[in-house]
């Protein structure tokens, strides 16, 4: 997701305005506040509403003059096409693209989708650089400051929810290095998110970094005690115990299977070997009844052991095939496990 290059208003983080890639300078904090307010709300406002929001202590004439001067400063710095101002109404023009609007709209669209590409999540998350209008302090505008505080919280929560979805996807793929990165990104935004701490603990433990996982727990416990005066949740304590006891074993890295060309040959009817097929059927029946069975298919090369195994395996559904080697299935033990599993 890329904001159009014509006119970009970036307000998720320190305010930044660009036209055709060039950074534009807008020094007045009230001008930045007004432009951002129009961009985030995405609607037109009366002049009286904007004056009450940003210059609540001004007399009517002074308030109108302040608004006119601010609009003039915005047009001079950003361009005449950025603001639409009529007799009573002021709005942001369609020429401007606001990162906050794109972030919110994209998040709303994703909420209705069960499957979301991880790359799409990354692009949306990257729109959020820091809290809304980070570092801005317009002063003498309590209603605007209240609005800004509320919107910062709202966008921050949207950001955290997206990171939680991303972390869940990464855990499903056992991509524990990515989980560590995303969890630390989420905790940088809100260090009181206990589920994120658990994801980070699990990621370290799965990577064999048990000491670091326990250190993360200790940090969480201290933070909760200092900030909220509470203990970690039962789920967190259970995870810590599992890590201490070694019950959360590291998972092996994903196995990459090289691609290969598969040659499809016409199947031929399987003839003979009825006695051997009957023996395999009998062993499977015993296994399905809960008995542990082992069948030895010990044979010489070239007498059809692979064809026998494949023909019999094609007739049952609860078969786990043994290792295939060049030249067919290797001879040796074939275990029919408890409950019908075949090794």
CSV table of C-alpha atoms in Angstrom, one decimal:
chain,number,residue,atom,x,y,z
A,1,UNK,CA,0.0,0.0,0.0
A,2,UNK,CA,1.6,3.2,-1.2
A,3,UNK,CA,0.3,6.7,-0.7
A,4,UNK,CA,0.0,8.6,-4.1
A,5,UNK,CA,3.0,10.7,-4.8
A,6,UNK,CA,1.0,13.9,-5.5
A,7,UNK,CA,0.2,15.1,-2.0
A,8,UNK,CA,0.7,13.0,1.1
A,9,UNK,CA,-0.2,13.9,4.6
A,10,UNK,CA,1.4,11.6,7.1
A,11,UNK,CA,0.1,12.1,10.6
A,12,UNK,CA,0.6,8.6,12.1
A,13,UNK,CA,3.8,9.7,13.8
A,14,UNK,CA,5.4,13.2,13.6
A,15,UNK,CA,3.5,15.3,11.1
A,16,UNK,CA,5.1,15.1,7.6
A,17,UNK,CA,3.7,16.6,4.4
A,18,UNK,CA,5.1,15.7,0.9
A,19,UNK,CA,4.3,16.8,-2.6
A,20,UNK,CA,5.8,14.6,-5.4
A,21,UNK,CA,8.2,13.2,-2.8
A,22,UNK,CA,9.4,16.6,-1.6
A,23,UNK,CA,9.0,17.4,2.1
A,24,UNK,CA,7.0,20.5,2.7
A,25,UNK,CA,7.6,22.7,5.8
A,26,UNK,CA,4.7,23.8,8.0
A,27,UNK,CA,5.9,25.4,11.2
A,28,UNK,CA,2.7,26.6,12.9
A,29,UNK,CA,1.5,24.0,15.4
A,30,UNK,CA,-2.1,25.3,15.0
A,31,UNK,CA,-1.8,24.9,11.2
A,32,UNK,CA,-0.6,21.3,11.6
A,33,UNK,CA,-3.4,20.6,14.1
A,34,UNK,CA,-6.0,22.0,11.7
A,35,UNK,CA,-4.7,20.1,8.7
A,36,UNK,CA,-4.5,16.9,10.6
A,37,UNK,CA,-7.9,17.3,12.2
A,38,UNK,CA,-9.5,17.7,8.7
A,39,UNK,CA,-7.5,14.8,7.4
A,40,UNK,CA,-8.3,12.3,10.2
A,41,UNK,CA,-12.0,13.2,10.5
A,42,UNK,CA,-12.4,13.1,6.7
A,43,UNK,CA,-15.4,15.5,6.8
A,44,UNK,CA,-16.2,19.2,6.4
A,45,UNK,CA,-16.5,21.4,9.5
A,46,UNK,CA,-18.0,24.8,10.1
A,47,UNK,CA,-15.7,27.7,10.7
A,48,UNK,CA,-17.2,28.1,14.1
A,49,UNK,CA,-16.5,24.5,15.0
A,50,UNK,CA,-12.8,24.9,14.1
A,51,UNK,CA,-12.5,28.2,15.9
A,52,UNK,CA,-14.0,26.7,19.1
A,53,UNK,CA,-11.7,23.7,18.7
A,54,UNK,CA,-8.4,25.6,18.2
A,55,UNK,CA,-9.0,29.1,19.5
A,56,UNK,CA,-11.6,28.7,22.2
A,57,UNK,CA,-10.5,31.8,24.2
A,58,UNK,CA,-10.5,34.2,21.3
A,59,UNK,CA,-13.2,36.8,20.7
A,60,UNK,CA,-15.4,36.1,17.6
A,61,UNK,CA,-13.5,38.5,15.3
A,62,UNK,CA,-10.1,37.4,16.5
A,63,UNK,CA,-11.1,33.8,16.1
A,64,UNK,CA,-12.1,34.2,12.5
A,65,UNK,CA,-8.9,36.1,11.8
A,66,UNK,CA,-6.8,33.4,13.3
A,67,UNK,CA,-8.6,30.8,11.1
A,68,UNK,CA,-8.1,32.8,8.0
A,69,UNK,CA,-4.4,33.4,8.7
A,70,UNK,CA,-3.9,29.7,9.4
A,71,UNK,CA,-5.7,28.6,6.2
A,72,UNK,CA,-3.5,31.1,4.3
A,73,UNK,CA,-0.3,29.6,5.9
A,74,UNK,CA,-1.4,26.1,5.0
A,75,UNK,CA,-2.0,27.0,1.3
A,76,UNK,CA,1.3,28.9,1.1
A,77,UNK,CA,3.3,25.9,2.5
A,78,UNK,CA,1.4,23.0,1.1
A,79,UNK,CA,-0.5,24.3,-2.0
A,80,UNK,CA,-3.8,26.0,-2.9
A,81,UNK,CA,-5.4,22.6,-3.7
A,82,UNK,CA,-5.1,21.1,-0.2
A,83,UNK,CA,-8.0,23.0,1.4
A,84,UNK,CA,-11.6,23.6,0.3
A,85,UNK,CA,-13.0,26.6,2.1
A,86,UNK,CA,-16.4,28.0,1.4
A,87,UNK,CA,-18.4,30.7,3.2
A,88,UNK,CA,-19.2,28.6,6.2
A,89,UNK,CA,-17.4,25.2,5.7
A,90,UNK,CA,-13.8,24.0,5.6
A,91,UNK,CA,-12.6,20.6,4.5
A,92,UNK,CA,-9.6,18.8,3.1
A,93,UNK,CA,-9.7,18.4,-0.7
A,94,UNK,CA,-9.6,15.1,-2.6
A,95,UNK,CA,-6.1,15.9,-3.8
A,96,UNK,CA,-4.6,15.0,-0.4
A,97,UNK,CA,-4.1,11.4,0.7
A,98,UNK,CA,-3.9,10.9,4.5
A,99,UNK,CA,-2.1,7.8,6.0
A,100,UNK,CA,-4.5,7.7,8.9
A,101,UNK,CA,-7.5,7.3,6.7
A,102,UNK,CA,-5.8,4.6,4.6
A,103,UNK,CA,-4.7,2.8,7.8
A,104,UNK,CA,-8.2,2.9,9.3
A,105,UNK,CA,-10.0,1.9,6.0
A,106,UNK,CA,-7.6,-0.9,5.3
A,107,UNK,CA,-8.0,-2.2,8.9
A,108,UNK,CA,-11.8,-2.2,8.5
A,109,UNK,CA,-11.6,-4.1,5.3
A,110,UNK,CA,-9.3,-6.7,6.8
A,111,UNK,CA,-11.7,-7.3,9.7
A,112,UNK,CA,-14.2,-9.0,7.3
A,113,UNK,CA,-11.6,-11.3,5.8
A,114,UNK,CA,-10.8,-14.7,7.3
A,115,UNK,CA,-7.6,-15.0,5.3
A,116,UNK,CA,-5.3,-12.1,4.9
A,117,UNK,CA,-1.9,-12.1,3.2
A,118,UNK,CA,1.0,-11.5,5.5
A,119,UNK,CA,2.4,-9.0,3.1
A,120,UNK,CA,-0.8,-7.0,3.2
A,121,UNK,CA,-0.6,-6.9,7.0
A,122,UNK,CA,3.0,-5.7,6.9
A,123,UNK,CA,2.1,-2.9,4.5
A,124,UNK,CA,-0.7,-1.6,6.6
A,125,UNK,CA,1.2,-2.0,9.9
A,126,UNK,CA,4.1,0.0,8.4
A,127,UNK,CA,1.8,3.0,7.9
A,128,UNK,CA,1.9,3.5,11.6
A,129,UNK,CA,5.2,5.1,12.4
A,130,UNK,CA,4.4,6.4,15.9
A,131,UNK,CA,1.3,7.8,17.9
A,132,UNK,CA,-0.9,10.2,16.0
A,133,UNK,CA,0.8,13.6,15.6
A,134,UNK,CA,3.6,12.5,17.9
A,135,UNK,CA,5.3,15.5,19.5
A,136,UNK,CA,2.6,18.0,18.6
A,137,UNK,CA,1.5,20.4,21.4
A,138,UNK,CA,-0.7,23.2,20.0
A,139,UNK,CA,-1.5,24.7,23.5
A,140,UNK,CA,-4.5,26.7,24.6
A,141,UNK,CA,-6.8,24.2,22.9
A,142,UNK,CA,-8.1,21.7,25.5
A,143,UNK,CA,-10.9,20.3,23.3
A,144,UNK,CA,-8.3,19.5,20.5
A,145,UNK,CA,-6.0,18.0,23.0
A,146,UNK,CA,-8.8,15.7,24.3
A,147,UNK,CA,-9.6,14.7,20.7
A,148,UNK,CA,-6.0,14.1,20.0
A,149,UNK,CA,-5.6,11.9,23.1
A,150,UNK,CA,-8.6,9.9,22.3
A,151,UNK,CA,-7.6,9.4,18.7
A,152,UNK,CA,-4.0,8.4,19.7
A,153,UNK,CA,-5.5,5.7,21.9
A,154,UNK,CA,-7.9,4.5,19.1
A,155,UNK,CA,-5.2,4.3,16.4
A,156,UNK,CA,-2.8,2.7,18.9
A,157,UNK,CA,-5.3,-0.1,19.6
A,158,UNK,CA,-5.9,-0.7,15.9
A,159,UNK,CA,-2.1,-1.0,15.5
A,160,UNK,CA,-1.8,-3.5,18.3
A,161,UNK,CA,-4.7,-5.6,17.0
A,162,UNK,CA,-3.0,-5.8,13.6
A,163,UNK,CA,0.3,-6.9,15.2
A,164,UNK,CA,-1.6,-9.6,17.2
A,165,UNK,CA,-3.1,-11.0,14.0
A,166,UNK,CA,0.4,-10.9,12.4
A,167,UNK,CA,1.9,-12.7,15.4
A,168,UNK,CA,-0.8,-15.4,15.2
A,169,UNK,CA,0.0,-16.0,11.6
A,170,UNK,CA,3.7,-16.2,12.3
A,171,UNK,CA,3.1,-18.7,15.2
A,172,UNK,CA,1.0,-20.9,12.9
A,173,UNK,CA,4.0,-21.1,10.6
A,174,UNK,CA,6.4,-21.6,13.5
A,175,UNK,CA,8.3,-18.6,12.3
A,176,UNK,CA,9.6,-17.8,15.8
A,177,UNK,CA,12.2,-15.3,14.7
A,178,UNK,CA,9.5,-13.2,13.1
A,179,UNK,CA,7.3,-13.6,16.3
A,180,UNK,CA,10.2,-12.2,18.3
A,181,UNK,CA,10.4,-9.1,16.0
A,182,UNK,CA,6.7,-8.5,15.9
A,183,UNK,CA,6.2,-9.0,19.7
A,184,UNK,CA,8.9,-6.5,20.5
A,185,UNK,CA,7.4,-4.1,18.0
A,186,UNK,CA,4.1,-4.4,19.8
A,187,UNK,CA,5.6,-4.0,23.3
A,188,UNK,CA,7.4,-0.9,22.2
A,189,UNK,CA,3.9,0.6,21.6
A,190,UNK,CA,2.4,-0.7,24.8
A,191,UNK,CA,4.5,-2.5,27.4
A,192,UNK,CA,1.5,-3.7,29.4
A,193,UNK,CA,0.2,-6.2,26.8
A,194,UNK,CA,0.6,-9.5,28.7
A,195,UNK,CA,-0.5,-11.7,25.7
A,196,UNK,CA,2.4,-10.2,23.7
A,197,UNK,CA,4.8,-11.1,26.5
A,198,UNK,CA,3.6,-14.7,26.4
A,199,UNK,CA,4.1,-14.8,22.6
A,200,UNK,CA,7.7,-13.5,23.1
A,201,UNK,CA,8.4,-16.0,25.9
A,202,UNK,CA,7.2,-18.8,23.7
A,203,UNK,CA,9.2,-17.7,20.8
A,204,UNK,CA,12.5,-17.6,22.8
A,205,UNK,CA,11.7,-21.0,24.3
A,206,UNK,CA,10.9,-22.6,21.0
A,207,UNK,CA,14.3,-21.3,19.7
A,208,UNK,CA,16.0,-22.9,22.6
A,209,UNK,CA,16.6,-19.6,24.5
A,210,UNK,CA,15.0,-20.7,27.8
A,211,UNK,CA,17.0,-18.3,30.0
A,212,UNK,CA,15.9,-15.3,27.8
A,213,UNK,CA,12.3,-16.5,27.9
A,214,UNK,CA,12.4,-16.6,31.7
A,215,UNK,CA,14.1,-13.1,31.8
A,216,UNK,CA,11.1,-11.8,29.7
A,217,UNK,CA,8.8,-13.2,32.4
A,218,UNK,CA,10.7,-11.5,35.2
A,219,UNK,CA,10.5,-8.2,33.3
A,220,UNK,CA,6.7,-8.6,32.8
A,221,UNK,CA,6.2,-9.4,36.5
A,222,UNK,CA,8.1,-6.4,37.6
A,223,UNK,CA,6.3,-4.1,35.1
A,224,UNK,CA,2.9,-5.3,36.2
A,225,UNK,CA,3.7,-4.9,39.8
A,226,UNK,CA,5.0,-1.3,39.3
A,227,UNK,CA,2.4,-0.1,36.9
A,228,UNK,CA,-0.8,-1.9,37.9
A,229,UNK,CA,0.0,-3.6,41.2
A,230,UNK,CA,-1.1,-7.1,39.9
A,231,UNK,CA,0.5,-10.5,39.3
A,232,UNK,CA,0.8,-12.2,35.9
A,233,UNK,CA,-2.2,-14.1,34.7
A,234,UNK,CA,-2.6,-17.9,35.2
A,235,UNK,CA,-1.9,-18.5,31.5
A,236,UNK,CA,1.4,-16.7,31.9
A,237,UNK,CA,2.4,-18.6,35.0
A,238,UNK,CA,1.5,-21.9,33.3
A,239,UNK,CA,3.7,-21.0,30.3
A,240,UNK,CA,6.6,-20.1,32.7
A,241,UNK,CA,6.2,-23.5,34.5
A,242,UNK,CA,6.2,-25.3,31.2
A,243,UNK,CA,9.4,-23.6,30.1
A,244,UNK,CA,11.1,-24.3,33.5
A,245,UNK,CA,10.1,-27.9,33.4
A,246,UNK,CA,11.2,-28.3,29.8
A,247,UNK,CA,7.7,-29.2,28.6
A,248,UNK,CA,7.8,-26.6,25.9
A,249,UNK,CA,10.4,-28.3,23.7
A,250,UNK,CA,12.1,-26.4,20.9
A,251,UNK,CA,10.5,-27.1,17.6
A,252,UNK,CA,12.7,-28.1,14.7
A,253,UNK,CA,13.2,-25.6,11.9
A,254,UNK,CA,10.9,-25.9,8.9
A,255,UNK,CA,12.1,-28.4,6.4
A,256,UNK,CA,12.5,-27.2,2.9
A,257,UNK,CA,11.8,-29.9,0.4
A,258,UNK,CA,13.5,-29.3,-3.0
A,259,UNK,CA,11.2,-29.4,-5.9
A,260,UNK,CA,11.7,-32.3,-8.3
A,261,UNK,CA,10.1,-33.5,-11.6
A,262,UNK,CA,7.5,-36.2,-11.1
A,263,UNK,CA,7.1,-38.7,-13.9
A,264,UNK,CA,3.6,-40.1,-14.1
A,265,UNK,CA,3.5,-43.6,-15.5
A,266,UNK,CA,0.3,-45.6,-16.4
A,267,UNK,CA,-0.7,-47.9,-13.6
A,268,UNK,CA,-0.6,-51.7,-14.3
A,269,UNK,CA,-2.9,-54.2,-12.6
A,270,UNK,CA,-1.4,-55.9,-9.6
A,271,UNK,CA,-1.3,-59.6,-10.1
A,272,UNK,CA,-0.6,-62.3,-7.5
A,273,UNK,CA,0.9,-62.1,-4.0
A,274,UNK,CA,-2.6,-62.7,-2.5
A,275,UNK,CA,-1.0,-64.5,0.5
A,276,UNK,CA,1.2,-61.5,1.4
A,277,UNK,CA,-1.8,-59.1,1.0
A,278,UNK,CA,-3.8,-61.3,3.4
A,279,UNK,CA,-1.0,-61.2,6.0
A,280,UNK,CA,-0.9,-57.4,5.8
A,281,UNK,CA,-4.7,-57.1,6.2
A,282,UNK,CA,-4.6,-59.4,9.2
A,283,UNK,CA,-1.8,-57.3,10.9
A,284,UNK,CA,-3.8,-54.1,10.3
A,285,UNK,CA,-6.9,-55.6,11.8
A,286,UNK,CA,-4.9,-56.4,15.0
A,287,UNK,CA,-3.5,-52.9,15.1
A,288,UNK,CA,-7.0,-51.3,14.8
A,289,UNK,CA,-8.0,-53.3,17.8
A,290,UNK,CA,-5.3,-51.6,19.8
A,291,UNK,CA,-2.5,-54.1,19.6
A,292,UNK,CA,1.0,-53.1,18.7
A,293,UNK,CA,2.0,-55.0,15.6
A,294,UNK,CA,5.3,-55.2,13.6
A,295,UNK,CA,5.5,-56.8,10.2
A,296,UNK,CA,8.8,-57.6,8.7
A,297,UNK,CA,8.9,-57.4,4.9
A,298,UNK,CA,12.3,-58.9,4.5
A,299,UNK,CA,12.9,-59.7,0.9
A,300,UNK,CA,15.4,-59.6,-1.9
A,301,UNK,CA,15.8,-56.8,-4.4
A,302,UNK,CA,13.7,-57.0,-7.6
A,303,UNK,CA,10.9,-59.3,-6.5
A,304,UNK,CA,8.2,-56.6,-6.3
A,305,UNK,CA,8.2,-55.4,-2.6
A,306,UNK,CA,7.5,-51.8,-3.5
A,307,UNK,CA,4.6,-52.8,-5.8
A,308,UNK,CA,3.2,-55.0,-3.0
A,309,UNK,CA,3.5,-52.2,-0.4
A,310,UNK,CA,1.9,-49.6,-2.8
A,311,UNK,CA,-0.9,-51.9,-3.9
A,312,UNK,CA,-1.9,-52.7,-0.3
A,313,UNK,CA,-1.5,-49.1,0.9
A,314,UNK,CA,-3.8,-47.9,-1.8
A,315,UNK,CA,-6.6,-50.0,-0.3
A,316,UNK,CA,-6.6,-48.5,3.2
A,317,UNK,CA,-6.8,-44.9,4.5
A,318,UNK,CA,-5.0,-45.1,7.8
A,319,UNK,CA,-1.5,-45.9,6.5
A,320,UNK,CA,1.6,-43.8,7.1
A,321,UNK,CA,4.2,-44.7,4.4
A,322,UNK,CA,7.7,-45.6,5.3
A,323,UNK,CA,10.8,-43.8,3.8
A,324,UNK,CA,11.2,-43.9,0.1
A,325,UNK,CA,14.6,-44.4,-1.3
A,326,UNK,CA,16.0,-44.4,-4.8
A,327,UNK,CA,14.9,-47.7,-6.3
A,328,UNK,CA,11.7,-48.0,-4.2
A,329,UNK,CA,10.7,-48.7,-0.6
A,330,UNK,CA,13.6,-50.0,1.4
A,331,UNK,CA,13.4,-53.5,2.9
A,332,UNK,CA,13.4,-54.1,6.6
A,333,UNK,CA,10.9,-53.6,9.3
A,334,UNK,CA,7.4,-52.3,8.7
A,335,UNK,CA,5.6,-51.4,11.9
A,336,UNK,CA,1.9,-51.5,12.2
A,337,UNK,CA,1.3,-49.3,15.2
A,338,UNK,CA,-1.3,-49.2,18.0
A,339,UNK,CA,-4.6,-47.8,16.7
A,340,UNK,CA,-4.0,-48.6,13.0
A,341,UNK,CA,-1.0,-46.4,12.3
A,342,UNK,CA,1.5,-48.0,9.9
A,343,UNK,CA,5.2,-47.2,9.9
